[in-house]
Coordinates of C-alpha atoms and ligand atoms in Angstrom, one line a residue:
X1 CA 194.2 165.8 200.4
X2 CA 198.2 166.1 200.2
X3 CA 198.3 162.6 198.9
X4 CA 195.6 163.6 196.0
X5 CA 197.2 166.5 194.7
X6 CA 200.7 164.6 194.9
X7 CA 198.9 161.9 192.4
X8 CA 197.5 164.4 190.4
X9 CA 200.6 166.2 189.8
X10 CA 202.1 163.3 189.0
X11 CA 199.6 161.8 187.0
X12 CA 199.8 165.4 184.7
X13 CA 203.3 165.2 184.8
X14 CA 203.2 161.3 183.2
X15 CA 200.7 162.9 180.6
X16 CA 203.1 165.6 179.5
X17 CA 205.8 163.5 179.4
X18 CA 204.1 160.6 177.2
X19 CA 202.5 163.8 174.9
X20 CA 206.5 165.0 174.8
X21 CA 207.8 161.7 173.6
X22 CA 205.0 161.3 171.5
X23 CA 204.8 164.2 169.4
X24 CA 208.8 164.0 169.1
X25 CA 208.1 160.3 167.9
X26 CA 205.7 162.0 165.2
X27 CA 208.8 164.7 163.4
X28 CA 211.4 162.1 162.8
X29 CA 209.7 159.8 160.5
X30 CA 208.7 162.6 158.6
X31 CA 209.5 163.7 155.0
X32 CA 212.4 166.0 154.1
X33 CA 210.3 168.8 152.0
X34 CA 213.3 169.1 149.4
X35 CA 215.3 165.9 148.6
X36 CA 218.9 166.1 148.6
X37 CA 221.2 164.7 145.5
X38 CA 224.5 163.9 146.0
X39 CA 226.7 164.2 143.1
X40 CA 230.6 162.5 143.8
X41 CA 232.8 163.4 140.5
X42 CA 236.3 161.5 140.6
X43 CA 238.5 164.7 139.3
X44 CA 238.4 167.9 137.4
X45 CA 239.0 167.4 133.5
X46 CA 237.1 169.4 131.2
X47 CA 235.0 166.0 129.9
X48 CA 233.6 165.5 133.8
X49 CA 233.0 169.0 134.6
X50 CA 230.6 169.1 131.3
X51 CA 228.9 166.1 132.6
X52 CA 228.2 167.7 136.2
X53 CA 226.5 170.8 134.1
X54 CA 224.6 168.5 132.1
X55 CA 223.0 167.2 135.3
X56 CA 222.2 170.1 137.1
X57 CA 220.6 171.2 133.4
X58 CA 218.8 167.8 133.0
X59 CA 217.6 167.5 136.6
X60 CA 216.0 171.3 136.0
X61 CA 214.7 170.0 132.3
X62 CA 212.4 167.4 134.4
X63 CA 211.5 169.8 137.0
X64 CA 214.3 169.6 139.8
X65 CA 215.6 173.1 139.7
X66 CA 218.3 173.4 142.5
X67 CA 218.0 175.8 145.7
X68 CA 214.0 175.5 144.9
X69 CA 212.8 171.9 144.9
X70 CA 215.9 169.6 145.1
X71 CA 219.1 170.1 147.6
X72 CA 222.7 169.5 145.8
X73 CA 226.0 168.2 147.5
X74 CA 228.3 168.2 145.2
X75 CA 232.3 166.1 145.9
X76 CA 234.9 166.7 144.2
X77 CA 237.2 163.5 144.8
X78 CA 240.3 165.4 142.9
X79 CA 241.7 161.4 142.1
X80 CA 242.0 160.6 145.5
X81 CA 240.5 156.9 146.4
X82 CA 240.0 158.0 150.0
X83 CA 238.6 161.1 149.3
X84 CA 236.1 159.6 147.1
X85 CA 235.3 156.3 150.1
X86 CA 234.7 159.5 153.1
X87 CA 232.6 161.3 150.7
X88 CA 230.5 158.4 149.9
X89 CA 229.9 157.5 153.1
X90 CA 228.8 161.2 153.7
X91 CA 226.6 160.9 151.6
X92 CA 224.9 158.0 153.4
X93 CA 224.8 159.6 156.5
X94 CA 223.6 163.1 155.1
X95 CA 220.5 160.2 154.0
X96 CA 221.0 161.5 150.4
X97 CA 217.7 160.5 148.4
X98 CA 219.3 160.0 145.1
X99 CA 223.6 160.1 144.4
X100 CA 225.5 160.0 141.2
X101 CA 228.4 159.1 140.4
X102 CA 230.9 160.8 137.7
X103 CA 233.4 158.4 136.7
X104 CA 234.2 155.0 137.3
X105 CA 236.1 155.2 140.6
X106 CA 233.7 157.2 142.0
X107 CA 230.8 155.0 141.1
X108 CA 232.5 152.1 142.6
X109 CA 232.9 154.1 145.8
X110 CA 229.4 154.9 145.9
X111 CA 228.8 151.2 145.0
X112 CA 231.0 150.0 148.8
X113 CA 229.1 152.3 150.8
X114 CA 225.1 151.8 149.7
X115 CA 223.2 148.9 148.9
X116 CA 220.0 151.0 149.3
X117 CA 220.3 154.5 148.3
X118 CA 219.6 154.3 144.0
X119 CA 222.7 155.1 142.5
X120 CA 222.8 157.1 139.4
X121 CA 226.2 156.3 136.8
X122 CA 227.4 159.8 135.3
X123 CA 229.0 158.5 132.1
X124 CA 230.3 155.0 133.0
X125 CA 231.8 153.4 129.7
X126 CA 231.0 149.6 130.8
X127 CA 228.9 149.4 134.1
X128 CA 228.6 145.8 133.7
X129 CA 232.6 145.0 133.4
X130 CA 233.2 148.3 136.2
X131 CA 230.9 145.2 138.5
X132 CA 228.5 147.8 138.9
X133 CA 225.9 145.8 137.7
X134 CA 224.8 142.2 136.9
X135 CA 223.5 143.5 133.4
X136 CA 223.5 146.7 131.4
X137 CA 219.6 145.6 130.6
X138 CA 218.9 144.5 133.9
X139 CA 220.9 145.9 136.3
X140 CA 219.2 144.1 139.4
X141 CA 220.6 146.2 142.5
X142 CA 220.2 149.8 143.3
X143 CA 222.3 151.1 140.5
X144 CA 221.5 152.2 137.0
X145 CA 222.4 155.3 134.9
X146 CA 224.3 156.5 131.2
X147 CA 227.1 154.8 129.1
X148 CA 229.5 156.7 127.5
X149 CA 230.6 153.8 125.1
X150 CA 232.3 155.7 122.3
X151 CA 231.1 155.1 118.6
X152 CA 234.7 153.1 118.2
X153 CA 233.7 152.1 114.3
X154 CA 233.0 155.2 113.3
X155 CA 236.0 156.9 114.8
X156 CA 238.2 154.4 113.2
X157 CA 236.1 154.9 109.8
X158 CA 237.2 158.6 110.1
X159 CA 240.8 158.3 111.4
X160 CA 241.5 155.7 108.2
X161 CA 239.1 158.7 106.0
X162 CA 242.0 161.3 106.9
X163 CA 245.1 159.5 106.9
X164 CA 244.3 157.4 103.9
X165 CA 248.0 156.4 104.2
X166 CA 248.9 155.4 108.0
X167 CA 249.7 152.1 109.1
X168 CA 250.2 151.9 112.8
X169 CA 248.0 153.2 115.0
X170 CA 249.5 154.0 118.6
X171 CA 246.7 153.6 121.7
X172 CA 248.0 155.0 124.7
X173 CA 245.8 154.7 128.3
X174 CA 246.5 154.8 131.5
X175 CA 246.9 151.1 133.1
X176 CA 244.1 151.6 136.2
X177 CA 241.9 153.0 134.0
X178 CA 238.8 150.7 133.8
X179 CA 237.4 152.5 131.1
X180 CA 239.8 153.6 128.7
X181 CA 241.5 149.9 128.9
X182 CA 237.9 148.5 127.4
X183 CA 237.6 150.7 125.1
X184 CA 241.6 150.5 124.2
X185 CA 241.0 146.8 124.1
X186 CA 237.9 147.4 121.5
X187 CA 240.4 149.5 119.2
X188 CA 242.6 147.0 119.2
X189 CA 240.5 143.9 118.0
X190 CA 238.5 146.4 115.5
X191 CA 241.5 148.1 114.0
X192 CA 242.7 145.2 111.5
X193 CA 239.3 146.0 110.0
X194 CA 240.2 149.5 109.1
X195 CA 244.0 148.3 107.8
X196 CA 245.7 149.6 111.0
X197 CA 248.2 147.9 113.1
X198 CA 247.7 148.8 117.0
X199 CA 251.0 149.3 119.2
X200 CA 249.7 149.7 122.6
X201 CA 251.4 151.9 125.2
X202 CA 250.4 152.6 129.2
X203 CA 251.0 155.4 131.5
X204 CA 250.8 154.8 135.2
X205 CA 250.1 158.5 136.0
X206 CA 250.7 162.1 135.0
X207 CA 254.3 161.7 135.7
X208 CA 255.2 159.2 132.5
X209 CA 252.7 160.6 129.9
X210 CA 255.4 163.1 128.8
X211 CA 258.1 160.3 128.3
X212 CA 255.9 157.4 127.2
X213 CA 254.2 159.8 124.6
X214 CA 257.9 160.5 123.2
X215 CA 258.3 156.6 122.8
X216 CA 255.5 156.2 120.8
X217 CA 255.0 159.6 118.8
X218 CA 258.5 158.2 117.2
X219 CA 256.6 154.5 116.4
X220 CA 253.3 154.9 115.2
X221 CA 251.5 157.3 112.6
X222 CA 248.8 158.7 114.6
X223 CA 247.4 158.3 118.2
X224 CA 244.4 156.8 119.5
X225 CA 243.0 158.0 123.1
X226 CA 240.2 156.6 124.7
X227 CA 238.1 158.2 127.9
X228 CA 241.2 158.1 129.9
X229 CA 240.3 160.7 133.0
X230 CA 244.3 160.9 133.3
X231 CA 244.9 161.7 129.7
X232 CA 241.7 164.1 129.6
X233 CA 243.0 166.3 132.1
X234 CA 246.4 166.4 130.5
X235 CA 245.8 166.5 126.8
X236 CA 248.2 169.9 126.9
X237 CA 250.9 167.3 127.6
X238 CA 250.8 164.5 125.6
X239 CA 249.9 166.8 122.1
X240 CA 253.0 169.0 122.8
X241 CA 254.8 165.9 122.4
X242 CA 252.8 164.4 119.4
X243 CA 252.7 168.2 117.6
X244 CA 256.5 168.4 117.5
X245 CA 256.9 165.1 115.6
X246 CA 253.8 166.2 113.6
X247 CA 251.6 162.7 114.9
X248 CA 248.2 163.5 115.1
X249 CA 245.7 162.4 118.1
X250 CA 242.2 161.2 117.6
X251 CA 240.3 161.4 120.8
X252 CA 237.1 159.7 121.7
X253 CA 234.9 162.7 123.1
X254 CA 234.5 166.5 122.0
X255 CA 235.8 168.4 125.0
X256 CA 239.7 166.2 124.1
X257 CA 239.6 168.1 120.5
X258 CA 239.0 171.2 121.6
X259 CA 241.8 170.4 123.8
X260 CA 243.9 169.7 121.1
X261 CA 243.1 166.5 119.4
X262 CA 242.3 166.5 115.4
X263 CA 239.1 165.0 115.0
X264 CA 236.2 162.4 116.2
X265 CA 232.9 161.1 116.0
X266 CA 232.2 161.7 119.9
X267 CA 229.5 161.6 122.2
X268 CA 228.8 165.3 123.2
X269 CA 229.4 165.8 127.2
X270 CA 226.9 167.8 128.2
X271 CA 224.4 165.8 126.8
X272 CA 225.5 162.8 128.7
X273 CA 225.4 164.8 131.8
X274 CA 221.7 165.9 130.3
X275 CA 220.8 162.3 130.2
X276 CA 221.8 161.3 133.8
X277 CA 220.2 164.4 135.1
X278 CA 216.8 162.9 133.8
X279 CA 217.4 159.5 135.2
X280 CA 218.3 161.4 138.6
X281 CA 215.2 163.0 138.7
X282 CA 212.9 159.5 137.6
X283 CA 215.1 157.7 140.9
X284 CA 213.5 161.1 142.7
X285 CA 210.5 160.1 141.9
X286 CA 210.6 156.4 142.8
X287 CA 211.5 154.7 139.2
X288 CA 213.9 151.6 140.8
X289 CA 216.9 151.1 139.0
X290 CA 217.1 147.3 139.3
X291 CA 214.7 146.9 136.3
X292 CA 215.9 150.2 134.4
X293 CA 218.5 149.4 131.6
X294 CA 221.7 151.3 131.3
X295 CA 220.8 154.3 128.5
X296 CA 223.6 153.9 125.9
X297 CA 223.9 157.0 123.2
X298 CA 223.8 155.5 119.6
X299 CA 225.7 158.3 117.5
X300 CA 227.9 161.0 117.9
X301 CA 228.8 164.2 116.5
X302 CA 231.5 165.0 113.9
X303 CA 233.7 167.1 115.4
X304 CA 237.4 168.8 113.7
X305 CA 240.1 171.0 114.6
X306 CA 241.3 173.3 112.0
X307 CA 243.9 174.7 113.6
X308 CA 245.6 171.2 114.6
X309 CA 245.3 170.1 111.2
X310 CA 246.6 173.6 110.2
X311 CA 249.5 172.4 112.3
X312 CA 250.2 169.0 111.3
X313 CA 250.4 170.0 107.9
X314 CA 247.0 167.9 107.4
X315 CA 244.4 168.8 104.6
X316 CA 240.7 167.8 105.7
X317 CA 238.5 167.2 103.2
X318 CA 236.1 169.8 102.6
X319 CA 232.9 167.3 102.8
X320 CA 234.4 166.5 106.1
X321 CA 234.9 170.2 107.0
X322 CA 230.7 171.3 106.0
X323 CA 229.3 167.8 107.5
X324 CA 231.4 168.9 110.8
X325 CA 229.7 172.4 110.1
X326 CA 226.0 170.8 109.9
X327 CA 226.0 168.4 112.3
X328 CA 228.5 168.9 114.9
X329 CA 231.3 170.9 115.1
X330 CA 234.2 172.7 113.4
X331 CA 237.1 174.5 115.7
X332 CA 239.3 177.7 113.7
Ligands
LIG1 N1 233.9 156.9 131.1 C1 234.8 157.4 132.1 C2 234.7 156.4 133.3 O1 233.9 155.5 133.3 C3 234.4 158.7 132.5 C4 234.4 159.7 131.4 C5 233.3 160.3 130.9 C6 235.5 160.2 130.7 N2 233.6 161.1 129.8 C7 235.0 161.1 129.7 C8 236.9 160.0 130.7 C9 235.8 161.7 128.8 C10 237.7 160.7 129.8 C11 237.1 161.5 128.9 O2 235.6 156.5 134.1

């Protein structure tokens, strides 16, 4: 009798054990209810911060509205390569559904860490030249996302439209900069077109733009700056140079004028940040990026700074000043 309700007991006891394992076996397969996005942005400049809103905003256009249905962790990398490879890998480990990554540097970061995890591109000039992927069409991998190729044509139509008489154009960007040196590369085999010579100038950080801009606000005419994150944050700098030898700087994107710059045909931030939010969301809900092409924005907006051309003793045409009024922008 002993014996029988020892083997009972431990026949119950083997039961409960397997229905233990077993039904802890069942939870961890199973589905997070809200996905998590994780968003890595390389710095703070005013350009990259737009972007990030335009995501959360796009993300909530397509039904992702955060603290509801979709989890955000949000990086700020502050320009720090290390910073940007522990938050990556963070993000693998958190098992992130979707990330995105705002700026080169910190899509190449996201790049090292995943092969799996899609990978959105917050505003990456030239993903296929960045090695990000084998073609803007077809990127192949896990990656896909927005350009922010400026409309270089039609900014150098507009520089040459308001200095009908300038000859050298200076191009300043900062010599790690993936992006801005393609696009500064672009300026310089297009510019011949316009009748502009290009003198080309590079800054290795923060620390020379003050000096280097001095060098070449005494060489050129006016100032070409491309989506440089260095120069973006530090656009105070560099035009308190070029204002006081009355040079003025033609930026690539809308958030630079504001920040001084005189004029552009730019892609609008926000709306960049919009677009990627929207691809976020299709990644969420399965869309592969190996067969989704790179979106690339086709025009920008017309965009002029009064009170810079007030200071540079610059007249802008009035057509200029009402088409900047109608379709884009006009700062006073
Ligand atoms: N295209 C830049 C990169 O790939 C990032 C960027 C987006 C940017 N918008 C900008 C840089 C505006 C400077 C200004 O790194």
């Amino acid at each position: 009798m002993k014996r029988m309700i020892a083997v009972i007991v431990a026949l119950l006891a083997f039961i409960g054990i397997g229905y233990f394992v077993s039904t802890n076996n069942q939870k961890a397969p199973a589905k997070k209810a809200v996905p998590t996005v994780g968003i890595l942005q390389m710095m703070s400049h005013p350009a990259l911060d737009q972007i990030h809103k335009g995501i959360i905003a796009g993300l909530k256009d397509a039904g992702y509205t955060v603290g509801k249905n979709v989890k955000i962790d949000f990086q700020n990398a502050e320009n720090d390569q290390s910073n940007m490879k522990t938050m990556s890998e963070r993000f693998v480990d958190e098992n992130a559904d979707v990330v995105v990554g705002i700026a080169t540097p910190a899509a190449q970061a996201l790049a090292n860490a995943t092969k799996k995890t899609p990978i959105i591109l917050g505003a990456i000039t030239d993903p296929k030249s960045a090695k990000l992927v084998k073609s803007n069409t077809r990127p192949g991998g896990n990656i896909t996302g927005v350009s922010d190729q400026a409309p270089i044509d039609a900014q150098l139509k507009l520089i040459r439209q308001l200095m009908p008489d300038a000859k050298v154009l200076g191009v300043i960007a900062t010599s790690s900069d993936d992006s801005a040196q393609t696009q500064a590369k672009m300026v310089e085999q297009k510019a011949g077109q316009y009748g502009f010579t290009v003198k080309r100038f590079g800054i290795s950080s923060t620390n020379d733009l003050n000096q280097v801009a001095g060098q070449m606000a005494s060489q050129v005419d006016a100032v070409f700056v491309p989506t440089d994150n260095t120069i973006a944050g530090a656009m105070q700098t560099l035009v308190a140079v070029t204002d006081a030898k009355k040079i003025p700087v033609f930026p690539t994107v809308d958030t630079m004028v504001k920040d001084g710059g005189l004029a552009t045909i730019g892609l609008n931030q926000y709306h960049l940040g919009v677009s990627t939010g929207k691809m976020v969301a299709a990644a969420l809900k399965g869309k592969k990026p190996a067969t989704t092409p790179i979106h690339f924005e086709t025009s920008g907006d017309l965009i002029v700074n009064l009170k810079q051309a007030k200071k540079l003793g610059i007249t802008i045409p009035q057509s200029v000043i009402d088409e900047a009024q109608k379709t884009g922008e006009v700062i006073k």
